[in-house]
């Protein structure tokens, strides 16, 4: 250790006297520790926010495109309902029909050998699913509020259902260039041609014994339309002797913009209960502009 000479001693004494009256220096260690902790917490918060933002950027489109996620019904084309977007990328924009905004529950119907068709592509499945949701929303808005809740079977473009308590009423909606009376419904056979009366007024329909309900109306373009009943019997015996006395079901069949349109509401198969919708209410559905707008969409974009 070097020895302190006289100059060094005098310099040290001057410094001691200059600082003798100053307060002692604070302990800087605790403050430094606290600041370090705050910096660490702030850094972790920033990193967490960045990570959450990344997750949100992925999750938000999923919520927007699949609000029905969580259902476990297998859809056409091997897709699950939660994977099909309510607003598909291939939704046509050359028609005024707005894309659907509501998702109704779907029910899987296993295909039969007779009913097997070519599997749709992903784009076709998405468009079919979205259109059925749209049409289901239109029907819900036009049918009586107490008629039941809408459910969508996945066995084809024509099938819809009203569920009321323990009863299920199947709805068939078809838009075709031609309807085959022998295969239009399981309940109606070729002997029952009353449903093919088309745009004829009720008075011009073939006589029925006993008479079945029928009501006349007009489409927005002034065309005559009538909604009548077809006699049905359990087991598909419609059209046979005695079938006219069997329960009947309302049906509308008419031509619109060159397409054949059919709307039928069937009885509950288990209890044979009549649907809670009459001819006048069916007439209101099929003549409403929102329903016919969907018909035009379907007619110009066959699915």
PDB file of C-alpha atoms in Angstrom:
ATOM      1  CA  UNK A   1       0.000   0.000   0.000  1.00  0.00           C
ATOM      2  CA  UNK A   2       1.614   3.379  -0.995  1.00  0.00           C
ATOM      3  CA  UNK A   3       2.376   5.825   1.759  1.00  0.00           C
ATOM      4  CA  UNK A   4       0.321   9.017   1.926  1.00  0.00           C
ATOM      5  CA  UNK A   5       2.464  12.161   1.607  1.00  0.00           C
ATOM      6  CA  UNK A   6       1.675  15.616   2.966  1.00  0.00           C
ATOM      7  CA  UNK A   7      -0.096  16.840  -0.168  1.00  0.00           C
ATOM      8  CA  UNK A   8      -2.430  13.850  -0.192  1.00  0.00           C
ATOM      9  CA  UNK A   9      -3.271  14.326   3.493  1.00  0.00           C
ATOM     10  CA  UNK A  10      -4.101  18.002   2.992  1.00  0.00           C
ATOM     11  CA  UNK A  11      -6.308  17.200  -0.042  1.00  0.00           C
ATOM     12  CA  UNK A  12      -8.209  14.520   1.899  1.00  0.00           C
ATOM     13  CA  UNK A  13      -8.809  16.892   4.840  1.00  0.00           C
ATOM     14  CA  UNK A  14     -10.190  19.552   2.485  1.00  0.00           C
ATOM     15  CA  UNK A  15     -12.631  17.032   1.010  1.00  0.00           C
ATOM     16  CA  UNK A  16     -13.677  15.817   4.464  1.00  0.00           C
ATOM     17  CA  UNK A  17     -14.470  19.395   5.581  1.00  0.00           C
ATOM     18  CA  UNK A  18     -16.368  20.131   2.306  1.00  0.00           C
ATOM     19  CA  UNK A  19     -18.644  17.121   2.711  1.00  0.00           C
ATOM     20  CA  UNK A  20     -18.964  17.068   6.498  1.00  0.00           C
ATOM     21  CA  UNK A  21     -22.338  18.913   6.497  1.00  0.00           C
ATOM     22  CA  UNK A  22     -23.912  17.004   3.598  1.00  0.00           C
ATOM     23  CA  UNK A  23     -26.595  14.360   4.470  1.00  0.00           C
ATOM     24  CA  UNK A  24     -25.575  10.731   4.133  1.00  0.00           C
ATOM     25  CA  UNK A  25     -26.113   9.073   0.748  1.00  0.00           C
ATOM     26  CA  UNK A  26     -29.309   6.955   0.536  1.00  0.00           C
ATOM     27  CA  UNK A  27     -29.199   3.212   0.134  1.00  0.00           C
ATOM     28  CA  UNK A  28     -29.740   2.710  -3.615  1.00  0.00           C
ATOM     29  CA  UNK A  29     -30.045  -1.071  -3.569  1.00  0.00           C
ATOM     30  CA  UNK A  30     -33.760  -1.454  -2.589  1.00  0.00           C
ATOM     31  CA  UNK A  31     -34.862   1.080  -5.218  1.00  0.00           C
ATOM     32  CA  UNK A  32     -32.822  -0.619  -7.893  1.00  0.00           C
ATOM     33  CA  UNK A  33     -34.403  -3.954  -6.982  1.00  0.00           C
ATOM     34  CA  UNK A  34     -37.928  -2.495  -7.195  1.00  0.00           C
ATOM     35  CA  UNK A  35     -37.241  -0.907 -10.561  1.00  0.00           C
ATOM     36  CA  UNK A  36     -35.880  -4.172 -11.852  1.00  0.00           C
ATOM     37  CA  UNK A  37     -39.030  -6.003 -10.773  1.00  0.00           C
ATOM     38  CA  UNK A  38     -41.250  -3.419 -12.470  1.00  0.00           C
ATOM     39  CA  UNK A  39     -39.266  -3.709 -15.686  1.00  0.00           C
ATOM     40  CA  UNK A  40     -39.604  -7.489 -15.648  1.00  0.00           C
ATOM     41  CA  UNK A  41     -43.373  -7.327 -15.048  1.00  0.00           C
ATOM     42  CA  UNK A  42     -43.812  -4.730 -17.769  1.00  0.00           C
ATOM     43  CA  UNK A  43     -41.833  -6.846 -20.205  1.00  0.00           C
ATOM     44  CA  UNK A  44     -43.927  -9.914 -19.398  1.00  0.00           C
ATOM     45  CA  UNK A  45     -47.169  -7.913 -19.851  1.00  0.00           C
ATOM     46  CA  UNK A  46     -46.052  -6.661 -23.246  1.00  0.00           C
ATOM     47  CA  UNK A  47     -45.104 -10.159 -24.364  1.00  0.00           C
ATOM     48  CA  UNK A  48     -48.454 -11.490 -23.088  1.00  0.00           C
ATOM     49  CA  UNK A  49     -50.366  -8.794 -24.956  1.00  0.00           C
ATOM     50  CA  UNK A  50     -48.510  -9.610 -28.160  1.00  0.00           C
ATOM     51  CA  UNK A  51     -49.286 -13.299 -27.725  1.00  0.00           C
ATOM     52  CA  UNK A  52     -52.966 -12.603 -26.931  1.00  0.00           C
ATOM     53  CA  UNK A  53     -53.215 -10.345 -29.952  1.00  0.00           C
ATOM     54  CA  UNK A  54     -51.838 -13.108 -32.148  1.00  0.00           C
ATOM     55  CA  UNK A  55     -54.407 -15.575 -30.771  1.00  0.00           C
ATOM     56  CA  UNK A  56     -57.207 -13.046 -31.225  1.00  0.00           C
ATOM     57  CA  UNK A  57     -56.157 -12.429 -34.804  1.00  0.00           C
ATOM     58  CA  UNK A  58     -56.671 -16.136 -35.452  1.00  0.00           C
ATOM     59  CA  UNK A  59     -59.772 -16.640 -33.272  1.00  0.00           C
ATOM     60  CA  UNK A  60     -61.876 -13.693 -34.397  1.00  0.00           C
ATOM     61  CA  UNK A  61     -62.323 -14.879 -38.011  1.00  0.00           C
ATOM     62  CA  UNK A  62     -63.260 -18.305 -36.676  1.00  0.00           C
ATOM     63  CA  UNK A  63     -66.010 -16.814 -34.512  1.00  0.00           C
ATOM     64  CA  UNK A  64     -67.277 -14.689 -37.378  1.00  0.00           C
ATOM     65  CA  UNK A  65     -67.326 -17.541 -39.883  1.00  0.00           C
ATOM     66  CA  UNK A  66     -68.482 -20.347 -37.614  1.00  0.00           C
ATOM     67  CA  UNK A  67     -70.914 -19.061 -34.949  1.00  0.00           C
ATOM     68  CA  UNK A  68     -72.466 -22.530 -34.734  1.00  0.00           C
ATOM     69  CA  UNK A  69     -69.182 -24.208 -33.761  1.00  0.00           C
ATOM     70  CA  UNK A  70     -69.645 -26.769 -31.063  1.00  0.00           C
ATOM     71  CA  UNK A  71     -72.326 -28.832 -32.772  1.00  0.00           C
ATOM     72  CA  UNK A  72     -71.193 -32.328 -33.572  1.00  0.00           C
ATOM     73  CA  UNK A  73     -73.372 -33.121 -36.577  1.00  0.00           C
ATOM     74  CA  UNK A  74     -71.489 -34.583 -39.508  1.00  0.00           C
ATOM     75  CA  UNK A  75     -72.192 -32.637 -42.656  1.00  0.00           C
ATOM     76  CA  UNK A  76     -72.162 -33.523 -46.333  1.00  0.00           C
ATOM     77  CA  UNK A  77     -68.791 -33.951 -47.882  1.00  0.00           C
ATOM     78  CA  UNK A  78     -67.246 -35.282 -44.688  1.00  0.00           C
ATOM     79  CA  UNK A  79     -67.220 -31.851 -43.047  1.00  0.00           C
ATOM     80  CA  UNK A  80     -68.558 -31.035 -39.615  1.00  0.00           C
ATOM     81  CA  UNK A  81     -71.124 -28.275 -39.238  1.00  0.00           C
ATOM     82  CA  UNK A  82     -68.784 -26.138 -37.153  1.00  0.00           C
ATOM     83  CA  UNK A  83     -66.327 -26.068 -40.056  1.00  0.00           C
ATOM     84  CA  UNK A  84     -68.775 -24.736 -42.653  1.00  0.00           C
ATOM     85  CA  UNK A  85     -68.921 -20.945 -42.863  1.00  0.00           C
ATOM     86  CA  UNK A  86     -72.261 -19.211 -42.557  1.00  0.00           C
ATOM     87  CA  UNK A  87     -71.082 -16.755 -45.225  1.00  0.00           C
ATOM     88  CA  UNK A  88     -69.092 -18.784 -47.755  1.00  0.00           C
ATOM     89  CA  UNK A  89     -66.491 -17.215 -49.995  1.00  0.00           C
ATOM     90  CA  UNK A  90     -68.422 -18.377 -53.076  1.00  0.00           C
ATOM     91  CA  UNK A  91     -71.740 -16.734 -52.092  1.00  0.00           C
ATOM     92  CA  UNK A  92     -73.042 -15.276 -55.399  1.00  0.00           C
ATOM     93  CA  UNK A  93     -73.159 -11.500 -55.501  1.00  0.00           C
ATOM     94  CA  UNK A  94     -75.147 -11.120 -58.734  1.00  0.00           C
ATOM     95  CA  UNK A  95     -78.437 -11.586 -56.880  1.00  0.00           C
ATOM     96  CA  UNK A  96     -80.029  -9.307 -54.269  1.00  0.00           C
ATOM     97  CA  UNK A  97     -80.422 -12.170 -51.787  1.00  0.00           C
ATOM     98  CA  UNK A  98     -78.297 -11.286 -48.767  1.00  0.00           C
ATOM     99  CA  UNK A  99     -76.087 -13.928 -47.212  1.00  0.00           C
ATOM    100  CA  UNK A 100     -77.465 -15.581 -44.062  1.00  0.00           C
ATOM    101  CA  UNK A 101     -76.785 -14.137 -40.633  1.00  0.00           C
ATOM    102  CA  UNK A 102     -78.483 -16.802 -38.510  1.00  0.00           C
ATOM    103  CA  UNK A 103     -77.466 -20.423 -37.983  1.00  0.00           C
ATOM    104  CA  UNK A 104     -80.167 -22.996 -37.268  1.00  0.00           C
ATOM    105  CA  UNK A 105     -79.417 -26.402 -35.765  1.00  0.00           C
ATOM    106  CA  UNK A 106     -78.755 -29.216 -38.185  1.00  0.00           C
ATOM    107  CA  UNK A 107     -79.619 -32.887 -37.896  1.00  0.00           C
ATOM    108  CA  UNK A 108     -77.814 -35.664 -39.715  1.00  0.00           C
ATOM    109  CA  UNK A 109     -79.913 -37.994 -41.844  1.00  0.00           C
ATOM    110  CA  UNK A 110     -77.996 -41.142 -42.892  1.00  0.00           C
ATOM    111  CA  UNK A 111     -78.210 -41.587 -46.674  1.00  0.00           C
ATOM    112  CA  UNK A 112     -80.085 -44.551 -48.111  1.00  0.00           C
ATOM    113  CA  UNK A 113     -78.828 -46.605 -51.010  1.00  0.00           C
ATOM    114  CA  UNK A 114     -81.557 -45.090 -53.172  1.00  0.00           C
ATOM    115  CA  UNK A 115     -80.739 -41.579 -52.071  1.00  0.00           C
ATOM    116  CA  UNK A 116     -76.971 -41.699 -52.518  1.00  0.00           C
ATOM    117  CA  UNK A 117     -75.659 -38.914 -54.710  1.00  0.00           C
ATOM    118  CA  UNK A 118     -72.274 -37.627 -55.734  1.00  0.00           C
ATOM    119  CA  UNK A 119     -70.421 -36.045 -52.836  1.00  0.00           C
ATOM    120  CA  UNK A 120     -70.277 -32.259 -53.208  1.00  0.00           C
ATOM    121  CA  UNK A 121     -67.042 -30.342 -53.283  1.00  0.00           C
ATOM    122  CA  UNK A 122     -66.133 -28.212 -50.299  1.00  0.00           C
ATOM    123  CA  UNK A 123     -67.320 -25.057 -52.103  1.00  0.00           C
ATOM    124  CA  UNK A 124     -70.619 -26.726 -53.084  1.00  0.00           C
ATOM    125  CA  UNK A 125     -71.212 -27.964 -49.536  1.00  0.00           C
ATOM    126  CA  UNK A 126     -70.573 -24.494 -48.129  1.00  0.00           C
ATOM    127  CA  UNK A 127     -72.966 -22.830 -50.569  1.00  0.00           C
ATOM    128  CA  UNK A 128     -75.700 -25.420 -49.972  1.00  0.00           C
ATOM    129  CA  UNK A 129     -75.361 -25.114 -46.212  1.00  0.00           C
ATOM    130  CA  UNK A 130     -75.487 -21.311 -46.300  1.00  0.00           C
ATOM    131  CA  UNK A 131     -78.494 -21.234 -48.639  1.00  0.00           C
ATOM    132  CA  UNK A 132     -80.436 -23.679 -46.475  1.00  0.00           C
ATOM    133  CA  UNK A 133     -79.704 -21.492 -43.470  1.00  0.00           C
ATOM    134  CA  UNK A 134     -80.961 -18.479 -45.418  1.00  0.00           C
ATOM    135  CA  UNK A 135     -84.147 -20.192 -46.559  1.00  0.00           C
ATOM    136  CA  UNK A 136     -84.747 -21.525 -43.036  1.00  0.00           C
ATOM    137  CA  UNK A 137     -84.559 -17.959 -41.769  1.00  0.00           C
ATOM    138  CA  UNK A 138     -87.026 -16.809 -44.429  1.00  0.00           C
ATOM    139  CA  UNK A 139     -89.468 -19.589 -43.507  1.00  0.00           C
ATOM    140  CA  UNK A 140     -89.121 -18.838 -39.808  1.00  0.00           C
ATOM    141  CA  UNK A 141     -90.055 -15.226 -40.445  1.00  0.00           C
ATOM    142  CA  UNK A 142     -93.118 -16.158 -42.525  1.00  0.00           C
ATOM    143  CA  UNK A 143     -94.568 -19.151 -40.663  1.00  0.00           C
ATOM    144  CA  UNK A 144     -96.571 -18.618 -37.452  1.00  0.00           C
ATOM    145  CA  UNK A 145     -94.337 -17.994 -34.446  1.00  0.00           C
ATOM    146  CA  UNK A 146     -95.969 -20.844 -32.512  1.00  0.00           C
ATOM    147  CA  UNK A 147     -95.635 -23.376 -35.343  1.00  0.00           C
ATOM    148  CA  UNK A 148     -92.352 -24.710 -33.971  1.00  0.00           C
ATOM    149  CA  UNK A 149     -88.610 -24.210 -34.227  1.00  0.00           C
ATOM    150  CA  UNK A 150     -86.746 -24.701 -37.489  1.00  0.00           C
ATOM    151  CA  UNK A 151     -84.270 -27.575 -37.850  1.00  0.00           C
ATOM    152  CA  UNK A 152     -82.292 -28.345 -41.004  1.00  0.00           C
ATOM    153  CA  UNK A 153     -81.753 -31.972 -42.124  1.00  0.00           C
ATOM    154  CA  UNK A 154     -78.555 -32.530 -44.096  1.00  0.00           C
ATOM    155  CA  UNK A 155     -79.993 -35.068 -46.546  1.00  0.00           C
ATOM    156  CA  UNK A 156     -80.544 -32.696 -49.448  1.00  0.00           C
ATOM    157  CA  UNK A 157     -81.531 -29.234 -50.584  1.00  0.00           C
ATOM    158  CA  UNK A 158     -85.283 -29.856 -50.264  1.00  0.00           C
ATOM    159  CA  UNK A 159     -85.604 -30.866 -46.614  1.00  0.00           C
ATOM    160  CA  UNK A 160     -86.573 -28.689 -43.635  1.00  0.00           C
ATOM    161  CA  UNK A 161     -88.331 -29.434 -40.377  1.00  0.00           C
ATOM    162  CA  UNK A 162     -90.566 -27.765 -37.836  1.00  0.00           C
ATOM    163  CA  UNK A 163     -90.216 -29.229 -34.358  1.00  0.00           C
ATOM    164  CA  UNK A 164     -92.951 -28.491 -31.843  1.00  0.00           C
ATOM    165  CA  UNK A 165     -92.700 -30.362 -28.572  1.00  0.00           C
ATOM    166  CA  UNK A 166     -92.552 -34.069 -29.381  1.00  0.00           C
ATOM    167  CA  UNK A 167     -93.860 -33.578 -32.925  1.00  0.00           C
ATOM    168  CA  UNK A 168     -91.883 -33.086 -36.117  1.00  0.00           C
ATOM    169  CA  UNK A 169     -93.379 -31.709 -39.312  1.00  0.00           C
ATOM    170  CA  UNK A 170     -91.279 -32.234 -42.420  1.00  0.00           C
ATOM    171  CA  UNK A 171     -91.235 -29.469 -45.011  1.00  0.00           C
ATOM    172  CA  UNK A 172     -90.310 -30.016 -48.642  1.00  0.00           C
ATOM    173  CA  UNK A 173     -89.292 -27.057 -50.785  1.00  0.00           C
ATOM    174  CA  UNK A 174     -88.366 -27.734 -54.393  1.00  0.00           C
ATOM    175  CA  UNK A 175     -87.334 -25.529 -57.278  1.00  0.00           C
ATOM    176  CA  UNK A 176     -87.063 -27.595 -60.466  1.00  0.00           C
ATOM    177  CA  UNK A 177     -87.457 -27.330 -64.200  1.00  0.00           C
ATOM    178  CA  UNK A 178     -89.736 -30.368 -63.936  1.00  0.00           C
ATOM    179  CA  UNK A 179     -91.272 -32.274 -61.015  1.00  0.00           C
ATOM    180  CA  UNK A 180     -91.923 -35.984 -61.235  1.00  0.00           C
ATOM    181  CA  UNK A 181     -95.241 -36.692 -59.493  1.00  0.00           C
ATOM    182  CA  UNK A 182     -94.246 -40.286 -58.789  1.00  0.00           C
ATOM    183  CA  UNK A 183     -91.128 -39.311 -56.856  1.00  0.00           C
ATOM    184  CA  UNK A 184     -91.921 -35.886 -55.467  1.00  0.00           C
ATOM    185  CA  UNK A 185     -92.784 -37.154 -51.985  1.00  0.00           C
ATOM    186  CA  UNK A 186     -92.948 -40.456 -50.197  1.00  0.00           C
ATOM    187  CA  UNK A 187     -96.553 -39.750 -49.254  1.00  0.00           C
ATOM    188  CA  UNK A 188     -97.969 -38.753 -52.651  1.00  0.00           C
ATOM    189  CA  UNK A 189     -98.341 -41.313 -55.397  1.00  0.00           C
ATOM    190  CA  UNK A 190     -99.012 -40.876 -59.109  1.00  0.00           C
ATOM    191  CA  UNK A 191    -102.749 -41.382 -58.574  1.00  0.00           C
ATOM    192  CA  UNK A 192    -102.953 -38.127 -56.626  1.00  0.00           C
ATOM    193  CA  UNK A 193    -102.661 -35.474 -59.289  1.00  0.00           C
ATOM    194  CA  UNK A 194    -104.441 -32.743 -57.324  1.00  0.00           C
ATOM    195  CA  UNK A 195    -101.108 -31.409 -56.123  1.00  0.00           C
ATOM    196  CA  UNK A 196    -100.117 -30.860 -59.762  1.00  0.00           C
ATOM    197  CA  UNK A 197    -102.951 -28.386 -60.294  1.00  0.00           C
ATOM    198  CA  UNK A 198    -100.303 -25.686 -60.532  1.00  0.00           C
ATOM    199  CA  UNK A 199    -101.578 -22.191 -61.098  1.00  0.00           C
ATOM    200  CA  UNK A 200    -105.186 -23.285 -61.592  1.00  0.00           C
ATOM    201  CA  UNK A 201    -107.806 -21.734 -59.286  1.00  0.00           C
ATOM    202  CA  UNK A 202    -109.451 -24.044 -56.790  1.00  0.00           C
ATOM    203  CA  UNK A 203    -112.678 -24.143 -58.844  1.00  0.00           C
ATOM    204  CA  UNK A 204    -110.803 -25.572 -61.833  1.00  0.00           C
ATOM    205  CA  UNK A 205    -109.125 -28.379 -59.928  1.00  0.00           C
ATOM    206  CA  UNK A 206    -110.214 -31.954 -60.382  1.00  0.00           C
ATOM    207  CA  UNK A 207    -113.127 -32.765 -58.040  1.00  0.00           C
ATOM    208  CA  UNK A 208    -112.235 -34.643 -54.889  1.00  0.00           C
ATOM    209  CA  UNK A 209    -114.441 -36.804 -52.740  1.00  0.00           C
ATOM    210  CA  UNK A 210    -114.631 -35.749 -50.024  1.00  0.00           C
ATOM    211  CA  UNK A 211    -113.577 -32.207 -50.957  1.00  0.00           C
ATOM    212  CA  UNK A 212    -110.233 -31.104 -49.530  1.00  0.00           C
ATOM    213  CA  UNK A 213    -109.368 -27.570 -48.383  1.00  0.00           C
ATOM    214  CA  UNK A 214    -108.187 -25.171 -51.088  1.00  0.00           C
ATOM    215  CA  UNK A 215    -107.527 -21.431 -51.140  1.00  0.00           C
ATOM    216  CA  UNK A 216    -106.785 -19.066 -54.037  1.00  0.00           C
ATOM    217  CA  UNK A 217    -104.266 -16.255 -54.182  1.00  0.00           C
ATOM    218  CA  UNK A 218    -101.979 -14.325 -56.505  1.00  0.00           C
ATOM    219  CA  UNK A 219     -98.254 -13.995 -56.953  1.00  0.00           C
ATOM    220  CA  UNK A 220     -96.719 -10.496 -56.988  1.00  0.00           C
ATOM    221  CA  UNK A 221     -96.837 -10.501 -60.808  1.00  0.00           C
ATOM    222  CA  UNK A 222    -100.585 -11.169 -60.730  1.00  0.00           C
ATOM    223  CA  UNK A 223    -100.414 -14.856 -61.598  1.00  0.00           C
ATOM    224  CA  UNK A 224    -103.084 -17.048 -60.042  1.00  0.00           C
ATOM    225  CA  UNK A 225    -101.946 -19.530 -57.404  1.00  0.00           C
ATOM    226  CA  UNK A 226    -103.883 -21.979 -55.283  1.00  0.00           C
ATOM    227  CA  UNK A 227    -102.902 -23.885 -52.174  1.00  0.00           C
ATOM    228  CA  UNK A 228    -104.730 -27.160 -51.729  1.00  0.00           C
ATOM    229  CA  UNK A 229    -104.439 -30.447 -49.888  1.00  0.00           C
ATOM    230  CA  UNK A 230    -103.417 -33.913 -50.979  1.00  0.00           C
ATOM    231  CA  UNK A 231    -104.845 -36.960 -49.292  1.00  0.00           C
ATOM    232  CA  UNK A 232    -102.190 -39.009 -47.547  1.00  0.00           C
ATOM    233  CA  UNK A 233    -102.250 -42.279 -45.700  1.00  0.00           C
ATOM    234  CA  UNK A 234     -99.627 -43.945 -43.557  1.00  0.00           C
ATOM    235  CA  UNK A 235     -97.343 -46.253 -45.452  1.00  0.00           C
ATOM    236  CA  UNK A 236     -97.520 -44.279 -48.701  1.00  0.00           C
ATOM    237  CA  UNK A 237    -101.030 -45.506 -49.629  1.00  0.00           C
ATOM    238  CA  UNK A 238    -102.038 -42.153 -51.061  1.00  0.00           C
ATOM    239  CA  UNK A 239    -103.931 -42.421 -54.334  1.00  0.00           C
ATOM    240  CA  UNK A 240    -105.394 -45.831 -53.554  1.00  0.00           C
ATOM    241  CA  UNK A 241    -109.056 -46.523 -52.905  1.00  0.00           C
ATOM    242  CA  UNK A 242    -110.111 -44.923 -49.664  1.00  0.00           C
ATOM    243  CA  UNK A 243    -107.088 -42.654 -49.528  1.00  0.00           C
ATOM    244  CA  UNK A 244    -109.268 -39.572 -49.990  1.00  0.00           C
ATOM    245  CA  UNK A 245    -110.680 -40.175 -46.522  1.00  0.00           C
ATOM    246  CA  UNK A 246    -107.176 -40.322 -45.067  1.00  0.00           C
ATOM    247  CA  UNK A 247    -105.502 -37.304 -43.462  1.00  0.00           C
ATOM    248  CA  UNK A 248    -104.450 -34.584 -45.873  1.00  0.00           C
ATOM    249  CA  UNK A 249    -101.530 -32.209 -46.019  1.00  0.00           C
ATOM    250  CA  UNK A 250    -101.261 -28.699 -47.530  1.00  0.00           C
ATOM    251  CA  UNK A 251     -99.302 -28.212 -50.716  1.00  0.00           C
ATOM    252  CA  UNK A 252     -98.531 -25.382 -53.107  1.00  0.00           C
ATOM    253  CA  UNK A 253     -97.230 -26.154 -56.578  1.00  0.00           C
ATOM    254  CA  UNK A 254     -96.855 -23.398 -59.148  1.00  0.00           C
ATOM    255  CA  UNK A 255     -94.698 -22.050 -61.938  1.00  0.00           C
ATOM    256  CA  UNK A 256     -92.515 -19.035 -61.247  1.00  0.00           C
ATOM    257  CA  UNK A 257     -90.126 -17.450 -63.742  1.00  0.00           C
ATOM    258  CA  UNK A 258     -89.959 -20.657 -65.718  1.00  0.00           C
ATOM    259  CA  UNK A 259     -89.280 -22.934 -62.723  1.00  0.00           C
ATOM    260  CA  UNK A 260     -91.587 -25.406 -61.000  1.00  0.00           C
ATOM    261  CA  UNK A 261     -91.882 -24.579 -57.294  1.00  0.00           C
ATOM    262  CA  UNK A 262     -93.358 -26.867 -54.666  1.00  0.00           C
ATOM    263  CA  UNK A 263     -93.933 -26.275 -50.953  1.00  0.00           C
ATOM    264  CA  UNK A 264     -95.377 -29.082 -48.837  1.00  0.00           C
ATOM    265  CA  UNK A 265     -95.827 -29.364 -45.076  1.00  0.00           C
ATOM    266  CA  UNK A 266     -96.358 -32.942 -43.873  1.00  0.00           C
ATOM    267  CA  UNK A 267     -98.033 -34.425 -40.838  1.00  0.00           C
ATOM    268  CA  UNK A 268     -96.073 -35.779 -37.878  1.00  0.00           C
ATOM    269  CA  UNK A 269     -95.181 -39.358 -38.810  1.00  0.00           C
ATOM    270  CA  UNK A 270     -95.321 -40.730 -35.267  1.00  0.00           C
ATOM    271  CA  UNK A 271     -98.665 -39.317 -34.128  1.00  0.00           C
ATOM    272  CA  UNK A 272    -100.197 -38.481 -37.531  1.00  0.00           C
ATOM    273  CA  UNK A 273    -100.948 -35.002 -36.153  1.00  0.00           C
ATOM    274  CA  UNK A 274    -101.795 -32.316 -38.689  1.00  0.00           C
ATOM    275  CA  UNK A 275     -99.236 -29.549 -39.081  1.00  0.00           C
ATOM    276  CA  UNK A 276    -100.072 -26.329 -37.194  1.00  0.00           C
ATOM    277  CA  UNK A 277    -100.101 -24.401 -40.492  1.00  0.00           C
ATOM    278  CA  UNK A 278    -103.148 -24.012 -42.714  1.00  0.00           C
ATOM    279  CA  UNK A 279    -103.637 -23.231 -46.383  1.00  0.00           C
ATOM    280  CA  UNK A 280    -103.867 -19.480 -45.844  1.00  0.00           C
ATOM    281  CA  UNK A 281    -100.561 -19.464 -43.965  1.00  0.00           C
ATOM    282  CA  UNK A 282     -98.870 -21.565 -46.675  1.00  0.00           C
ATOM    283  CA  UNK A 283    -100.239 -19.142 -49.268  1.00  0.00           C
ATOM    284  CA  UNK A 284     -98.710 -16.252 -47.306  1.00  0.00           C
ATOM    285  CA  UNK A 285     -95.330 -18.015 -47.359  1.00  0.00           C
ATOM    286  CA  UNK A 286     -95.156 -18.860 -51.054  1.00  0.00           C
ATOM    287  CA  UNK A 287     -96.407 -15.460 -52.264  1.00  0.00           C
ATOM    288  CA  UNK A 288     -94.142 -13.389 -50.043  1.00  0.00           C
ATOM    289  CA  UNK A 289     -91.394 -11.471 -51.906  1.00  0.00           C
ATOM    290  CA  UNK A 290     -88.684 -12.736 -49.521  1.00  0.00           C
ATOM    291  CA  UNK A 291     -89.563 -16.366 -50.295  1.00  0.00           C
ATOM    292  CA  UNK A 292     -89.741 -15.703 -54.040  1.00  0.00           C
ATOM    293  CA  UNK A 293     -86.410 -13.885 -53.877  1.00  0.00           C
ATOM    294  CA  UNK A 294     -84.888 -17.085 -52.461  1.00  0.00           C
ATOM    295  CA  UNK A 295     -86.630 -19.069 -55.219  1.00  0.00           C
ATOM    296  CA  UNK A 296     -85.038 -16.827 -57.859  1.00  0.00           C
ATOM    297  CA  UNK A 297     -81.629 -17.291 -56.235  1.00  0.00           C
ATOM    298  CA  UNK A 298     -82.073 -21.067 -56.234  1.00  0.00           C
ATOM    299  CA  UNK A 299     -83.376 -21.008 -59.816  1.00  0.00           C
ATOM    300  CA  UNK A 300     -80.377 -19.097 -61.137  1.00  0.00           C
ATOM    301  CA  UNK A 301     -77.834 -20.966 -58.989  1.00  0.00           C
ATOM    302  CA  UNK A 302     -78.927 -24.626 -59.031  1.00  0.00           C
ATOM    303  CA  UNK A 303     -77.623 -26.511 -56.015  1.00  0.00           C
TER     304      UNK A 303
END
